[in-house]
């Protein structure tokens, strides 16, 4: 029973990025329509290539363990989820608050859309925030 799943991301360090990316790729592989909605630090780190990087000693230890287990990085899982049809989006107002323009995000995101559009898409969907 496929459905829609939204992951609202405002944090981008290893733990929340891993949680969102691993659940997102799993949902996409199981046939759900997956949307990752990036805001604030998650959006800035995605643009800078820092999404999912460890920012504490604990996260560095966890990331090293994951590497030893051959677990893909959060950024890699996000790419693979996208290849399975997951969409990376952001609200146009949040993009501007972060000092970016929609043109800056071409290729990084699948779409920059209005909050009303995002809100309508969440109707009947599973929603997680990280």
PDB file of C-alpha atoms in Angstrom:
ATOM      1  CA  UNK A   1       0.000   0.000   0.000  1.00  0.00           C
ATOM      2  CA  UNK A   2       2.115   2.861  -1.323  1.00  0.00           C
ATOM      3  CA  UNK A   3       1.573   6.367  -0.047  1.00  0.00           C
ATOM      4  CA  UNK A   4       3.317   9.699   0.352  1.00  0.00           C
ATOM      5  CA  UNK A   5       5.959  10.348   2.976  1.00  0.00           C
ATOM      6  CA  UNK A   6       7.405  13.741   3.889  1.00  0.00           C
ATOM      7  CA  UNK A   7      10.638  14.284   5.771  1.00  0.00           C
ATOM      8  CA  UNK A   8      10.925  17.881   6.962  1.00  0.00           C
ATOM      9  CA  UNK A   9      14.613  18.501   7.616  1.00  0.00           C
ATOM     10  CA  UNK A  10      16.101  21.489   9.344  1.00  0.00           C
ATOM     11  CA  UNK A  11      19.115  19.756  10.922  1.00  0.00           C
ATOM     12  CA  UNK A  12      21.906  18.291   8.823  1.00  0.00           C
ATOM     13  CA  UNK A  13      24.380  16.624  11.166  1.00  0.00           C
ATOM     14  CA  UNK A  14      25.061  12.907  10.915  1.00  0.00           C
ATOM     15  CA  UNK A  15      22.325  11.550  13.215  1.00  0.00           C
ATOM     16  CA  UNK A  16      19.246  13.356  11.826  1.00  0.00           C
ATOM     17  CA  UNK A  17      20.579  13.091   8.263  1.00  0.00           C
ATOM     18  CA  UNK A  18      21.147   9.356   8.641  1.00  0.00           C
ATOM     19  CA  UNK A  19      17.691   8.852  10.143  1.00  0.00           C
ATOM     20  CA  UNK A  20      15.929  10.747   7.354  1.00  0.00           C
ATOM     21  CA  UNK A  21      18.003   9.328   4.507  1.00  0.00           C
ATOM     22  CA  UNK A  22      17.760   5.715   5.678  1.00  0.00           C
ATOM     23  CA  UNK A  23      13.994   5.905   6.217  1.00  0.00           C
ATOM     24  CA  UNK A  24      13.536   7.822   2.969  1.00  0.00           C
ATOM     25  CA  UNK A  25      15.438   5.346   0.815  1.00  0.00           C
ATOM     26  CA  UNK A  26      13.543   2.492   2.463  1.00  0.00           C
ATOM     27  CA  UNK A  27      10.182   4.163   1.778  1.00  0.00           C
ATOM     28  CA  UNK A  28      11.163   4.919  -1.826  1.00  0.00           C
ATOM     29  CA  UNK A  29      12.330   1.331  -2.362  1.00  0.00           C
ATOM     30  CA  UNK A  30       8.972   0.128  -1.024  1.00  0.00           C
ATOM     31  CA  UNK A  31       7.118   2.239  -3.580  1.00  0.00           C
ATOM     32  CA  UNK A  32       6.149   5.289  -1.528  1.00  0.00           C
ATOM     33  CA  UNK A  33       6.320   8.791  -2.985  1.00  0.00           C
ATOM     34  CA  UNK A  34       9.019  10.407  -0.861  1.00  0.00           C
ATOM     35  CA  UNK A  35       9.625  14.113  -0.374  1.00  0.00           C
ATOM     36  CA  UNK A  36      12.555  15.555   1.548  1.00  0.00           C
ATOM     37  CA  UNK A  37      11.715  19.167   2.459  1.00  0.00           C
ATOM     38  CA  UNK A  38      14.895  21.076   3.299  1.00  0.00           C
ATOM     39  CA  UNK A  39      14.971  24.160   5.520  1.00  0.00           C
ATOM     40  CA  UNK A  40      17.529  26.298   7.300  1.00  0.00           C
ATOM     41  CA  UNK A  41      20.713  24.412   8.288  1.00  0.00           C
ATOM     42  CA  UNK A  42      19.732  21.298   6.343  1.00  0.00           C
ATOM     43  CA  UNK A  43      19.237  23.419   3.222  1.00  0.00           C
ATOM     44  CA  UNK A  44      22.481  25.345   3.700  1.00  0.00           C
ATOM     45  CA  UNK A  45      24.471  22.145   4.303  1.00  0.00           C
ATOM     46  CA  UNK A  46      22.899  20.434   1.296  1.00  0.00           C
ATOM     47  CA  UNK A  47      23.983  23.352  -0.887  1.00  0.00           C
ATOM     48  CA  UNK A  48      27.509  23.328   0.621  1.00  0.00           C
ATOM     49  CA  UNK A  49      27.910  19.552   0.323  1.00  0.00           C
ATOM     50  CA  UNK A  50      27.922  19.093   4.095  1.00  0.00           C
ATOM     51  CA  UNK A  51      24.629  17.238   4.536  1.00  0.00           C
ATOM     52  CA  UNK A  52      25.144  14.327   6.923  1.00  0.00           C
ATOM     53  CA  UNK A  53      28.633  15.177   8.088  1.00  0.00           C
ATOM     54  CA  UNK A  54      29.467  14.440  11.713  1.00  0.00           C
ATOM     55  CA  UNK A  55      29.675  17.478  13.995  1.00  0.00           C
ATOM     56  CA  UNK A  56      30.570  15.915  17.338  1.00  0.00           C
ATOM     57  CA  UNK A  57      32.888  13.222  18.620  1.00  0.00           C
ATOM     58  CA  UNK A  58      29.907  10.908  19.147  1.00  0.00           C
ATOM     59  CA  UNK A  59      28.741  11.424  15.564  1.00  0.00           C
ATOM     60  CA  UNK A  60      32.278  10.871  14.235  1.00  0.00           C
ATOM     61  CA  UNK A  61      32.372   7.570  16.127  1.00  0.00           C
ATOM     62  CA  UNK A  62      28.964   6.568  14.772  1.00  0.00           C
ATOM     63  CA  UNK A  63      29.931   7.518  11.212  1.00  0.00           C
ATOM     64  CA  UNK A  64      33.129   5.460  11.532  1.00  0.00           C
ATOM     65  CA  UNK A  65      31.136   2.465  12.798  1.00  0.00           C
ATOM     66  CA  UNK A  66      28.694   2.832   9.907  1.00  0.00           C
ATOM     67  CA  UNK A  67      31.585   2.958   7.446  1.00  0.00           C
ATOM     68  CA  UNK A  68      33.008  -0.216   9.012  1.00  0.00           C
ATOM     69  CA  UNK A  69      29.612  -1.871   8.487  1.00  0.00           C
ATOM     70  CA  UNK A  70      29.584  -0.699   4.845  1.00  0.00           C
ATOM     71  CA  UNK A  71      26.540   1.483   5.529  1.00  0.00           C
ATOM     72  CA  UNK A  72      26.269   4.250   2.923  1.00  0.00           C
ATOM     73  CA  UNK A  73      26.646   7.842   4.072  1.00  0.00           C
ATOM     74  CA  UNK A  74      23.501   9.931   4.472  1.00  0.00           C
ATOM     75  CA  UNK A  75      24.399  11.922   1.346  1.00  0.00           C
ATOM     76  CA  UNK A  76      24.805   8.706  -0.661  1.00  0.00           C
ATOM     77  CA  UNK A  77      21.463   7.328   0.596  1.00  0.00           C
ATOM     78  CA  UNK A  78      19.822  10.614  -0.345  1.00  0.00           C
ATOM     79  CA  UNK A  79      21.237  10.295  -3.885  1.00  0.00           C
ATOM     80  CA  UNK A  80      20.038   6.705  -4.111  1.00  0.00           C
ATOM     81  CA  UNK A  81      16.575   7.634  -2.807  1.00  0.00           C
ATOM     82  CA  UNK A  82      16.444  10.364  -5.441  1.00  0.00           C
ATOM     83  CA  UNK A  83      17.351   7.812  -8.104  1.00  0.00           C
ATOM     84  CA  UNK A  84      14.344   5.796  -6.902  1.00  0.00           C
ATOM     85  CA  UNK A  85      12.082   8.811  -7.402  1.00  0.00           C
ATOM     86  CA  UNK A  86      12.332  10.700  -4.104  1.00  0.00           C
ATOM     87  CA  UNK A  87      12.048  14.461  -4.484  1.00  0.00           C
ATOM     88  CA  UNK A  88      14.204  17.089  -2.776  1.00  0.00           C
ATOM     89  CA  UNK A  89      12.256  20.327  -2.310  1.00  0.00           C
ATOM     90  CA  UNK A  90      12.251  23.558  -0.321  1.00  0.00           C
ATOM     91  CA  UNK A  91       9.838  26.375   0.379  1.00  0.00           C
ATOM     92  CA  UNK A  92      10.600  29.476  -1.694  1.00  0.00           C
ATOM     93  CA  UNK A  93      10.357  31.783   1.324  1.00  0.00           C
ATOM     94  CA  UNK A  94      12.714  29.624   3.387  1.00  0.00           C
ATOM     95  CA  UNK A  95      15.164  29.610   0.483  1.00  0.00           C
ATOM     96  CA  UNK A  96      15.204  33.415   0.511  1.00  0.00           C
ATOM     97  CA  UNK A  97      15.435  33.611   4.330  1.00  0.00           C
ATOM     98  CA  UNK A  98      18.565  31.431   4.048  1.00  0.00           C
ATOM     99  CA  UNK A  99      20.061  33.990   1.658  1.00  0.00           C
ATOM    100  CA  UNK A 100      19.688  31.809  -1.418  1.00  0.00           C
ATOM    101  CA  UNK A 101      17.709  32.130  -4.605  1.00  0.00           C
ATOM    102  CA  UNK A 102      15.786  29.382  -6.388  1.00  0.00           C
ATOM    103  CA  UNK A 103      18.285  29.645  -9.257  1.00  0.00           C
ATOM    104  CA  UNK A 104      21.106  28.795  -6.805  1.00  0.00           C
ATOM    105  CA  UNK A 105      19.406  25.454  -6.144  1.00  0.00           C
ATOM    106  CA  UNK A 106      18.958  24.249  -9.715  1.00  0.00           C
ATOM    107  CA  UNK A 107      20.232  20.675  -9.751  1.00  0.00           C
ATOM    108  CA  UNK A 108      20.555  20.513  -5.964  1.00  0.00           C
ATOM    109  CA  UNK A 109      16.787  20.428  -5.453  1.00  0.00           C
ATOM    110  CA  UNK A 110      14.081  19.035  -7.669  1.00  0.00           C
ATOM    111  CA  UNK A 111      11.791  21.954  -6.953  1.00  0.00           C
ATOM    112  CA  UNK A 112      11.417  25.157  -4.987  1.00  0.00           C
ATOM    113  CA  UNK A 113       7.722  25.640  -4.284  1.00  0.00           C
ATOM    114  CA  UNK A 114       5.344  27.733  -2.254  1.00  0.00           C
ATOM    115  CA  UNK A 115       4.430  26.672   1.240  1.00  0.00           C
ATOM    116  CA  UNK A 116       0.782  26.269   0.208  1.00  0.00           C
ATOM    117  CA  UNK A 117       1.839  23.704  -2.403  1.00  0.00           C
ATOM    118  CA  UNK A 118       3.905  21.781   0.120  1.00  0.00           C
ATOM    119  CA  UNK A 119       1.039  21.922   2.598  1.00  0.00           C
ATOM    120  CA  UNK A 120      -1.441  20.536   0.047  1.00  0.00           C
ATOM    121  CA  UNK A 121       0.921  17.682  -0.830  1.00  0.00           C
ATOM    122  CA  UNK A 122       1.101  16.604   2.816  1.00  0.00           C
ATOM    123  CA  UNK A 123      -2.641  15.873   2.903  1.00  0.00           C
ATOM    124  CA  UNK A 124      -3.042  12.188   3.718  1.00  0.00           C
ATOM    125  CA  UNK A 125       0.730  11.683   3.863  1.00  0.00           C
ATOM    126  CA  UNK A 126       2.971  10.433   6.651  1.00  0.00           C
ATOM    127  CA  UNK A 127       5.026  13.348   7.954  1.00  0.00           C
ATOM    128  CA  UNK A 128       8.253  13.190   9.948  1.00  0.00           C
ATOM    129  CA  UNK A 129      10.364  16.088  11.134  1.00  0.00           C
ATOM    130  CA  UNK A 130      14.064  15.896  11.881  1.00  0.00           C
TER     131      UNK A 130
END
